Amino acid sequence: MMSGFHGLFSVGGLLGAIGVSTLLSLGFSPFQASLAVVVLLMLSAFLALPGLLTGRTHSESGPAFAFPHGIVLIIGVMCFIVFLAEGAAIDWSAVFLTTVRHVDMRYTGLGYVAFASTMTIGRLLGDRLVRHVSGRVLVTGGSLLAALGMLLVTIIPVWQMTLLGYALVGAGCANVVPVLYSAVGRQTFMPEHLAVSAITTLGYSGILVGPAALGFVAQIVNLPFALGSIGVLLVFVTMMGLMLPQALINGKTPK
């Protein structure tokens, strides 16, 4: 079910972008549109609060967080890189299309749309895909496809090919993280609840800190170089995926 959960995350991103754009087009100010989002967040928090106060998913004692080690650290680094690629598409695609490909400002959101659309479709189909394709193929093939897409974005100076590249990044990254999250649930190096907390922290730091780091690199060199370096890192994810234990990544708990 992990791909479907992540798919709804992507659906939320698309609906948020479409919803706020619609409110702005109807004459709402940015403050009013943001206020509408705040109301939805408060409503969802209110509905979730009873479960957060009363529910427990495990009875393990000990710390709520631990630094990752062993195979969990490797998976966390892989998640970090994939989330970094997602952050680059979300935060830098419009800037890249404007400043490097010189696309009209009205159409710079197409890069995110291309990325988010293929990622959403890939994740919504991911649960079915996982039942027919091995996890190793999804991780290695997906990260390699995303690397190809990112290199396509930066190398070919045609904006239509840039959009195709972002679409490939979304399709490639779609099911890598869900498969890796599932693998963490099967490993025995760390307690499951600590392992999930560790890779979630490490992974989401890629989408939080990564885009700022890319801006720093772009300031020193240029933006195509910064984005192209992500393609190289995604190839590194492919290599690490080949080294993960087959039973762990393909859906079997190792003895």
PDB file of C-alpha atoms in Angstrom:
ATOM      1  CA  MET A   1       0.000   0.000   0.000  1.00  0.00           C
ATOM      2  CA  MET A   2       3.024   2.298   0.339  1.00  0.00           C
ATOM      3  CA  SER A   3       2.956   3.574  -3.259  1.00  0.00           C
ATOM      4  CA  GLY A   4      -0.730   4.445  -2.940  1.00  0.00           C
ATOM      5  CA  PHE A   5      -0.081   6.451   0.232  1.00  0.00           C
ATOM      6  CA  HIS A   6       2.682   8.396  -1.509  1.00  0.00           C
ATOM      7  CA  GLY A   7       0.387   8.758  -4.516  1.00  0.00           C
ATOM      8  CA  LEU A   8      -2.158  10.619  -2.387  1.00  0.00           C
ATOM      9  CA  PHE A   9       0.683  12.874  -1.224  1.00  0.00           C
ATOM     10  CA  SER A  10       1.316  13.713  -4.894  1.00  0.00           C
ATOM     11  CA  VAL A  11      -2.404  14.186  -5.519  1.00  0.00           C
ATOM     12  CA  GLY A  12      -2.456  16.702  -2.674  1.00  0.00           C
ATOM     13  CA  GLY A  13       0.403  18.610  -4.273  1.00  0.00           C
ATOM     14  CA  LEU A  14      -1.389  18.758  -7.610  1.00  0.00           C
ATOM     15  CA  LEU A  15      -4.709  19.769  -6.079  1.00  0.00           C
ATOM     16  CA  GLY A  16      -2.962  22.422  -4.004  1.00  0.00           C
ATOM     17  CA  ALA A  17      -1.281  23.925  -7.063  1.00  0.00           C
ATOM     18  CA  ILE A  18      -4.487  23.811  -9.112  1.00  0.00           C
ATOM     19  CA  GLY A  19      -6.649  25.096  -6.248  1.00  0.00           C
ATOM     20  CA  VAL A  20      -4.489  28.079  -5.357  1.00  0.00           C
ATOM     21  CA  SER A  21      -4.027  28.968  -9.044  1.00  0.00           C
ATOM     22  CA  THR A  22      -7.808  28.867  -9.454  1.00  0.00           C
ATOM     23  CA  LEU A  23      -8.358  31.133  -6.449  1.00  0.00           C
ATOM     24  CA  LEU A  24      -5.799  33.612  -7.777  1.00  0.00           C
ATOM     25  CA  SER A  25      -7.420  33.590 -11.214  1.00  0.00           C
ATOM     26  CA  LEU A  26     -10.784  34.338  -9.564  1.00  0.00           C
ATOM     27  CA  GLY A  27      -9.345  37.506  -8.045  1.00  0.00           C
ATOM     28  CA  PHE A  28      -8.274  36.264  -4.607  1.00  0.00           C
ATOM     29  CA  SER A  29      -5.140  37.890  -3.233  1.00  0.00           C
ATOM     30  CA  PRO A  30      -2.158  35.679  -2.309  1.00  0.00           C
ATOM     31  CA  PHE A  31      -3.008  36.302   1.351  1.00  0.00           C
ATOM     32  CA  GLN A  32      -6.619  35.184   0.869  1.00  0.00           C
ATOM     33  CA  ALA A  33      -5.557  32.082  -1.074  1.00  0.00           C
ATOM     34  CA  SER A  34      -3.043  31.200   1.636  1.00  0.00           C
ATOM     35  CA  LEU A  35      -5.714  31.748   4.286  1.00  0.00           C
ATOM     36  CA  ALA A  36      -7.934  29.202   2.526  1.00  0.00           C
ATOM     37  CA  VAL A  37      -5.093  26.669   2.766  1.00  0.00           C
ATOM     38  CA  VAL A  38      -4.663  27.494   6.460  1.00  0.00           C
ATOM     39  CA  VAL A  39      -8.369  26.774   7.065  1.00  0.00           C
ATOM     40  CA  LEU A  40      -8.051  23.374   5.377  1.00  0.00           C
ATOM     41  CA  LEU A  41      -4.942  22.554   7.428  1.00  0.00           C
ATOM     42  CA  MET A  42      -6.696  23.483  10.670  1.00  0.00           C
ATOM     43  CA  LEU A  43      -9.724  21.387   9.705  1.00  0.00           C
ATOM     44  CA  SER A  44      -7.575  18.348   8.919  1.00  0.00           C
ATOM     45  CA  ALA A  45      -5.645  18.788  12.176  1.00  0.00           C
ATOM     46  CA  PHE A  46      -8.911  18.972  14.128  1.00  0.00           C
ATOM     47  CA  LEU A  47     -10.176  15.761  12.496  1.00  0.00           C
ATOM     48  CA  ALA A  48      -6.871  13.945  13.130  1.00  0.00           C
ATOM     49  CA  LEU A  49      -6.374  15.117  16.715  1.00  0.00           C
ATOM     50  CA  PRO A  50      -8.451  12.413  18.481  1.00  0.00           C
ATOM     51  CA  GLY A  51      -6.459   9.656  16.790  1.00  0.00           C
ATOM     52  CA  LEU A  52      -3.156  11.330  17.601  1.00  0.00           C
ATOM     53  CA  LEU A  53      -4.094  11.553  21.278  1.00  0.00           C
ATOM     54  CA  THR A  54      -5.415   8.020  21.745  1.00  0.00           C
ATOM     55  CA  GLY A  55      -3.738   5.799  19.163  1.00  0.00           C
ATOM     56  CA  ARG A  56      -0.488   3.852  19.528  1.00  0.00           C
ATOM     57  CA  THR A  57       0.938   1.751  16.754  1.00  0.00           C
ATOM     58  CA  HIS A  58       3.615  -0.041  18.781  1.00  0.00           C
ATOM     59  CA  SER A  59       4.487  -0.838  22.357  1.00  0.00           C
ATOM     60  CA  GLU A  60       8.260  -0.564  22.088  1.00  0.00           C
ATOM     61  CA  SER A  61      10.034   1.319  24.837  1.00  0.00           C
ATOM     62  CA  GLY A  62      13.121   3.452  24.380  1.00  0.00           C
ATOM     63  CA  PRO A  63      13.901   6.551  22.323  1.00  0.00           C
ATOM     64  CA  ALA A  64      11.582   7.853  19.636  1.00  0.00           C
ATOM     65  CA  PHE A  65      14.518   8.573  17.324  1.00  0.00           C
ATOM     66  CA  ALA A  66      17.938   7.052  16.688  1.00  0.00           C
ATOM     67  CA  PHE A  67      20.635   7.807  14.137  1.00  0.00           C
ATOM     68  CA  PRO A  68      20.498   5.349  11.227  1.00  0.00           C
ATOM     69  CA  HIS A  69      23.224   2.764  10.809  1.00  0.00           C
ATOM     70  CA  GLY A  70      23.926  -0.256   8.647  1.00  0.00           C
ATOM     71  CA  ILE A  71      21.506  -0.917   5.836  1.00  0.00           C
ATOM     72  CA  VAL A  72      19.135   1.714   7.216  1.00  0.00           C
ATOM     73  CA  LEU A  73      21.747   4.423   6.630  1.00  0.00           C
ATOM     74  CA  ILE A  74      22.234   3.262   3.034  1.00  0.00           C
ATOM     75  CA  ILE A  75      18.480   3.347   2.398  1.00  0.00           C
ATOM     76  CA  GLY A  76      18.270   6.760   4.075  1.00  0.00           C
ATOM     77  CA  VAL A  77      20.954   8.181   1.781  1.00  0.00           C
ATOM     78  CA  MET A  78      19.105   6.787  -1.234  1.00  0.00           C
ATOM     79  CA  CYS A  79      15.875   8.425  -0.038  1.00  0.00           C
ATOM     80  CA  PHE A  80      17.760  11.691   0.517  1.00  0.00           C
ATOM     81  CA  ILE A  81      18.949  11.760  -3.100  1.00  0.00           C
ATOM     82  CA  VAL A  82      15.527  10.898  -4.541  1.00  0.00           C
ATOM     83  CA  PHE A  83      13.845  13.535  -2.382  1.00  0.00           C
ATOM     84  CA  LEU A  84      16.552  15.971  -3.504  1.00  0.00           C
ATOM     85  CA  ALA A  85      15.565  15.282  -7.115  1.00  0.00           C
ATOM     86  CA  GLU A  86      11.918  15.901  -6.209  1.00  0.00           C
ATOM     87  CA  GLY A  87      12.814  19.150  -4.456  1.00  0.00           C
ATOM     88  CA  ALA A  88      14.810  20.285  -7.478  1.00  0.00           C
ATOM     89  CA  ALA A  89      11.821  19.703  -9.765  1.00  0.00           C
ATOM     90  CA  ILE A  90       9.393  21.399  -7.391  1.00  0.00           C
ATOM     91  CA  ASP A  91      11.503  24.433  -6.452  1.00  0.00           C
ATOM     92  CA  TRP A  92      13.749  25.000  -9.467  1.00  0.00           C
ATOM     93  CA  SER A  93      11.836  23.916 -12.580  1.00  0.00           C
ATOM     94  CA  ALA A  94      10.093  27.284 -13.044  1.00  0.00           C
ATOM     95  CA  VAL A  95      13.331  29.202 -12.447  1.00  0.00           C
ATOM     96  CA  PHE A  96      15.188  26.971 -14.903  1.00  0.00           C
ATOM     97  CA  LEU A  97      12.554  27.372 -17.611  1.00  0.00           C
ATOM     98  CA  THR A  98      12.549  31.156 -17.147  1.00  0.00           C
ATOM     99  CA  THR A  99      16.247  31.940 -16.833  1.00  0.00           C
ATOM    100  CA  VAL A 100      17.852  29.171 -18.901  1.00  0.00           C
ATOM    101  CA  ARG A 101      15.232  28.105 -21.464  1.00  0.00           C
ATOM    102  CA  HIS A 102      13.691  31.619 -21.660  1.00  0.00           C
ATOM    103  CA  VAL A 103      10.103  30.364 -21.543  1.00  0.00           C
ATOM    104  CA  ASP A 104       7.350  32.941 -21.079  1.00  0.00           C
ATOM    105  CA  MET A 105       6.539  33.485 -17.410  1.00  0.00           C
ATOM    106  CA  ARG A 106       2.968  32.268 -17.923  1.00  0.00           C
ATOM    107  CA  TYR A 107       4.141  28.776 -18.826  1.00  0.00           C
ATOM    108  CA  THR A 108       6.943  28.181 -16.368  1.00  0.00           C
ATOM    109  CA  GLY A 109       4.664  26.070 -14.163  1.00  0.00           C
ATOM    110  CA  LEU A 110       4.544  23.414 -16.898  1.00  0.00           C
ATOM    111  CA  GLY A 111       7.777  21.895 -15.621  1.00  0.00           C
ATOM    112  CA  TYR A 112       6.198  21.112 -12.260  1.00  0.00           C
ATOM    113  CA  VAL A 113       3.002  19.913 -13.950  1.00  0.00           C
ATOM    114  CA  ALA A 114       4.987  17.482 -16.143  1.00  0.00           C
ATOM    115  CA  PHE A 115       6.898  16.178 -13.128  1.00  0.00           C
ATOM    116  CA  ALA A 116       3.942  15.938 -10.735  1.00  0.00           C
ATOM    117  CA  SER A 117       1.590  14.349 -13.277  1.00  0.00           C
ATOM    118  CA  THR A 118       3.855  11.407 -14.113  1.00  0.00           C
ATOM    119  CA  MET A 119       4.818  10.967 -10.464  1.00  0.00           C
ATOM    120  CA  THR A 120       1.175  10.916  -9.351  1.00  0.00           C
ATOM    121  CA  ILE A 121       0.150   8.427 -12.038  1.00  0.00           C
ATOM    122  CA  GLY A 122       3.185   6.254 -11.327  1.00  0.00           C
ATOM    123  CA  ARG A 123       2.449   6.140  -7.599  1.00  0.00           C
ATOM    124  CA  LEU A 124      -1.256   5.482  -7.978  1.00  0.00           C
ATOM    125  CA  LEU A 125      -0.360   2.525 -10.206  1.00  0.00           C
ATOM    126  CA  GLY A 126       2.574   1.580  -7.994  1.00  0.00           C
ATOM    127  CA  ASP A 127       0.826  -0.883  -5.685  1.00  0.00           C
ATOM    128  CA  ARG A 128      -0.248  -2.944  -8.682  1.00  0.00           C
ATOM    129  CA  LEU A 129       3.198  -2.565 -10.247  1.00  0.00           C
ATOM    130  CA  VAL A 130       4.935  -3.796  -7.107  1.00  0.00           C
ATOM    131  CA  ARG A 131       2.992  -7.053  -7.306  1.00  0.00           C
ATOM    132  CA  HIS A 132       4.304  -7.784 -10.809  1.00  0.00           C
ATOM    133  CA  VAL A 133       7.766  -6.186 -10.889  1.00  0.00           C
ATOM    134  CA  SER A 134      10.582  -6.793  -8.425  1.00  0.00           C
ATOM    135  CA  GLY A 135      11.522  -4.030  -6.040  1.00  0.00           C
ATOM    136  CA  ARG A 136      15.108  -4.059  -7.319  1.00  0.00           C
ATOM    137  CA  VAL A 137      13.924  -3.306 -10.857  1.00  0.00           C
ATOM    138  CA  LEU A 138      11.692  -0.471  -9.622  1.00  0.00           C
ATOM    139  CA  VAL A 139      14.512   1.110  -7.622  1.00  0.00           C
ATOM    140  CA  THR A 140      17.356   0.681 -10.115  1.00  0.00           C
ATOM    141  CA  GLY A 141      15.291   1.235 -13.252  1.00  0.00           C
ATOM    142  CA  GLY A 142      13.373   4.130 -11.726  1.00  0.00           C
ATOM    143  CA  SER A 143      16.444   5.990 -10.493  1.00  0.00           C
ATOM    144  CA  LEU A 144      18.187   5.431 -13.826  1.00  0.00           C
ATOM    145  CA  LEU A 145      15.137   6.779 -15.697  1.00  0.00           C
ATOM    146  CA  ALA A 146      15.083   9.814 -13.386  1.00  0.00           C
ATOM    147  CA  ALA A 147      18.807  10.364 -13.999  1.00  0.00           C
ATOM    148  CA  LEU A 148      18.196  10.275 -17.754  1.00  0.00           C
ATOM    149  CA  GLY A 149      15.381  12.787 -17.333  1.00  0.00           C
ATOM    150  CA  MET A 150      17.483  15.191 -15.282  1.00  0.00           C
ATOM    151  CA  LEU A 151      20.336  15.021 -17.783  1.00  0.00           C
ATOM    152  CA  LEU A 152      17.813  15.616 -20.567  1.00  0.00           C
ATOM    153  CA  VAL A 153      16.633  18.726 -18.716  1.00  0.00           C
ATOM    154  CA  THR A 154      20.119  20.184 -18.494  1.00  0.00           C
ATOM    155  CA  ILE A 155      21.807  19.108 -21.732  1.00  0.00           C
ATOM    156  CA  ILE A 156      19.330  19.621 -24.596  1.00  0.00           C
ATOM    157  CA  PRO A 157      18.544  23.359 -24.989  1.00  0.00           C
ATOM    158  CA  VAL A 158      14.938  22.902 -26.151  1.00  0.00           C
ATOM    159  CA  TRP A 159      12.167  23.696 -23.680  1.00  0.00           C
ATOM    160  CA  GLN A 160       9.911  20.892 -24.952  1.00  0.00           C
ATOM    161  CA  MET A 161      12.692  18.401 -24.184  1.00  0.00           C
ATOM    162  CA  THR A 162      13.043  20.025 -20.768  1.00  0.00           C
ATOM    163  CA  LEU A 163       9.393  19.233 -20.053  1.00  0.00           C
ATOM    164  CA  LEU A 164       9.936  15.663 -21.255  1.00  0.00           C
ATOM    165  CA  GLY A 165      12.916  15.433 -18.935  1.00  0.00           C
ATOM    166  CA  TYR A 166      10.875  16.539 -15.931  1.00  0.00           C
ATOM    167  CA  ALA A 167       8.188  14.014 -16.871  1.00  0.00           C
ATOM    168  CA  LEU A 168      10.833  11.264 -16.877  1.00  0.00           C
ATOM    169  CA  VAL A 169      12.126  12.432 -13.488  1.00  0.00           C
ATOM    170  CA  GLY A 170       8.617  12.151 -12.050  1.00  0.00           C
ATOM    171  CA  ALA A 171       7.990   8.727 -13.574  1.00  0.00           C
ATOM    172  CA  GLY A 172      11.380   7.431 -12.462  1.00  0.00           C
ATOM    173  CA  CYS A 173      11.225   8.697  -8.886  1.00  0.00           C
ATOM    174  CA  ALA A 174       7.577   7.702  -8.405  1.00  0.00           C
ATOM    175  CA  ASN A 175       8.041   4.320  -6.742  1.00  0.00           C
ATOM    176  CA  VAL A 176      11.662   4.385  -5.567  1.00  0.00           C
ATOM    177  CA  VAL A 177      10.936   5.849  -2.130  1.00  0.00           C
ATOM    178  CA  PRO A 178       7.807   3.718  -1.482  1.00  0.00           C
ATOM    179  CA  VAL A 179       9.781   0.542  -2.237  1.00  0.00           C
ATOM    180  CA  LEU A 180      12.621   1.696   0.022  1.00  0.00           C
ATOM    181  CA  TYR A 181      10.191   2.497   2.844  1.00  0.00           C
ATOM    182  CA  SER A 182       8.769  -1.005   2.527  1.00  0.00           C
ATOM    183  CA  ALA A 183      12.285  -2.449   2.633  1.00  0.00           C
ATOM    184  CA  VAL A 184      12.949  -0.613   5.901  1.00  0.00           C
ATOM    185  CA  GLY A 185       9.969  -2.416   7.397  1.00  0.00           C
ATOM    186  CA  ARG A 186      11.652  -5.763   6.622  1.00  0.00           C
ATOM    187  CA  GLN A 187      15.194  -5.077   7.820  1.00  0.00           C
ATOM    188  CA  THR A 188      16.429  -6.324  11.186  1.00  0.00           C
ATOM    189  CA  PHE A 189      19.340  -3.927  11.824  1.00  0.00           C
ATOM    190  CA  MET A 190      17.185  -1.447  13.768  1.00  0.00           C
ATOM    191  CA  PRO A 191      13.740  -1.530  15.410  1.00  0.00           C
ATOM    192  CA  GLU A 192      11.194  -0.724  12.728  1.00  0.00           C
ATOM    193  CA  HIS A 193       9.763   2.417  14.359  1.00  0.00           C
ATOM    194  CA  LEU A 194      13.267   3.873  14.854  1.00  0.00           C
ATOM    195  CA  ALA A 195      14.324   2.962  11.316  1.00  0.00           C
ATOM    196  CA  VAL A 196      11.267   4.632   9.795  1.00  0.00           C
ATOM    197  CA  SER A 197      11.847   7.791  11.860  1.00  0.00           C
ATOM    198  CA  ALA A 198      15.510   7.857  10.862  1.00  0.00           C
ATOM    199  CA  ILE A 199      15.061   7.489   7.111  1.00  0.00           C
ATOM    200  CA  THR A 200      12.087   9.863   7.113  1.00  0.00           C
ATOM    201  CA  THR A 201      14.219  12.554   8.755  1.00  0.00           C
ATOM    202  CA  LEU A 202      17.162  11.892   6.449  1.00  0.00           C
ATOM    203  CA  GLY A 203      15.010  11.588   3.357  1.00  0.00           C
ATOM    204  CA  TYR A 204      12.893  14.694   3.861  1.00  0.00           C
ATOM    205  CA  SER A 205      15.983  16.744   4.636  1.00  0.00           C
ATOM    206  CA  GLY A 206      16.759  16.224   0.955  1.00  0.00           C
ATOM    207  CA  ILE A 207      13.579  18.029  -0.099  1.00  0.00           C
ATOM    208  CA  LEU A 208      14.085  20.687   2.602  1.00  0.00           C
ATOM    209  CA  VAL A 209      17.819  21.478   2.505  1.00  0.00           C
ATOM    210  CA  GLY A 210      18.582  20.184  -0.992  1.00  0.00           C
ATOM    211  CA  PRO A 211      17.009  22.975  -3.076  1.00  0.00           C
ATOM    212  CA  ALA A 212      18.846  25.607  -1.012  1.00  0.00           C
ATOM    213  CA  ALA A 213      22.124  23.736  -1.557  1.00  0.00           C
ATOM    214  CA  LEU A 214      21.390  23.644  -5.289  1.00  0.00           C
ATOM    215  CA  GLY A 215      20.956  27.412  -5.229  1.00  0.00           C
ATOM    216  CA  PHE A 216      24.353  27.743  -3.578  1.00  0.00           C
ATOM    217  CA  VAL A 217      25.966  25.562  -6.272  1.00  0.00           C
ATOM    218  CA  ALA A 218      24.129  27.460  -9.012  1.00  0.00           C
ATOM    219  CA  GLN A 219      25.461  30.741  -7.596  1.00  0.00           C
ATOM    220  CA  ILE A 220      29.030  29.445  -7.763  1.00  0.00           C
ATOM    221  CA  VAL A 221      28.827  27.619 -11.122  1.00  0.00           C
ATOM    222  CA  ASN A 222      25.432  27.715 -12.862  1.00  0.00           C
ATOM    223  CA  LEU A 223      21.966  26.188 -12.569  1.00  0.00           C
ATOM    224  CA  PRO A 224      22.362  23.559 -15.342  1.00  0.00           C
ATOM    225  CA  PHE A 225      25.470  22.224 -13.574  1.00  0.00           C
ATOM    226  CA  ALA A 226      23.634  22.092 -10.237  1.00  0.00           C
ATOM    227  CA  LEU A 227      20.686  20.174 -11.717  1.00  0.00           C
ATOM    228  CA  GLY A 228      22.960  17.931 -13.771  1.00  0.00           C
ATOM    229  CA  SER A 229      24.777  16.892 -10.605  1.00  0.00           C
ATOM    230  CA  ILE A 230      21.483  15.425  -9.357  1.00  0.00           C
ATOM    231  CA  GLY A 231      21.442  13.158 -12.412  1.00  0.00           C
ATOM    232  CA  VAL A 232      24.856  11.857 -11.378  1.00  0.00           C
ATOM    233  CA  LEU A 233      23.622  11.262  -7.812  1.00  0.00           C
ATOM    234  CA  LEU A 234      20.622   9.335  -9.153  1.00  0.00           C
ATOM    235  CA  VAL A 235      23.024   7.019 -10.991  1.00  0.00           C
ATOM    236  CA  PHE A 236      24.638   6.485  -7.587  1.00  0.00           C
ATOM    237  CA  VAL A 237      21.200   5.438  -6.277  1.00  0.00           C
ATOM    238  CA  THR A 238      21.018   2.882  -9.082  1.00  0.00           C
ATOM    239  CA  MET A 239      24.374   1.440  -8.039  1.00  0.00           C
ATOM    240  CA  MET A 240      23.354   1.251  -4.374  1.00  0.00           C
ATOM    241  CA  GLY A 241      20.080  -0.410  -5.364  1.00  0.00           C
ATOM    242  CA  LEU A 242      22.035  -3.179  -7.064  1.00  0.00           C
ATOM    243  CA  MET A 243      23.936  -3.802  -3.817  1.00  0.00           C
ATOM    244  CA  LEU A 244      20.911  -4.051  -1.513  1.00  0.00           C
ATOM    245  CA  PRO A 245      20.088  -7.620  -0.386  1.00  0.00           C
ATOM    246  CA  GLN A 246      17.694  -9.194  -2.859  1.00  0.00           C
ATOM    247  CA  ALA A 247      15.337 -10.576  -0.210  1.00  0.00           C
ATOM    248  CA  LEU A 248      15.114  -7.182   1.489  1.00  0.00           C
ATOM    249  CA  ILE A 249      14.228  -5.123  -1.567  1.00  0.00           C
ATOM    250  CA  ASN A 250      12.106  -7.731  -3.332  1.00  0.00           C
ATOM    251  CA  GLY A 251       9.577  -8.132  -0.548  1.00  0.00           C
ATOM    252  CA  LYS A 252      10.851 -10.918   1.673  1.00  0.00           C
ATOM    253  CA  THR A 253      12.013 -10.577   5.235  1.00  0.00           C
ATOM    254  CA  PRO A 254      15.628 -11.803   5.489  1.00  0.00           C
ATOM    255  CA  LYS A 255      16.355 -14.489   8.049  1.00  0.00           C
TER     256      LYS A 255
END
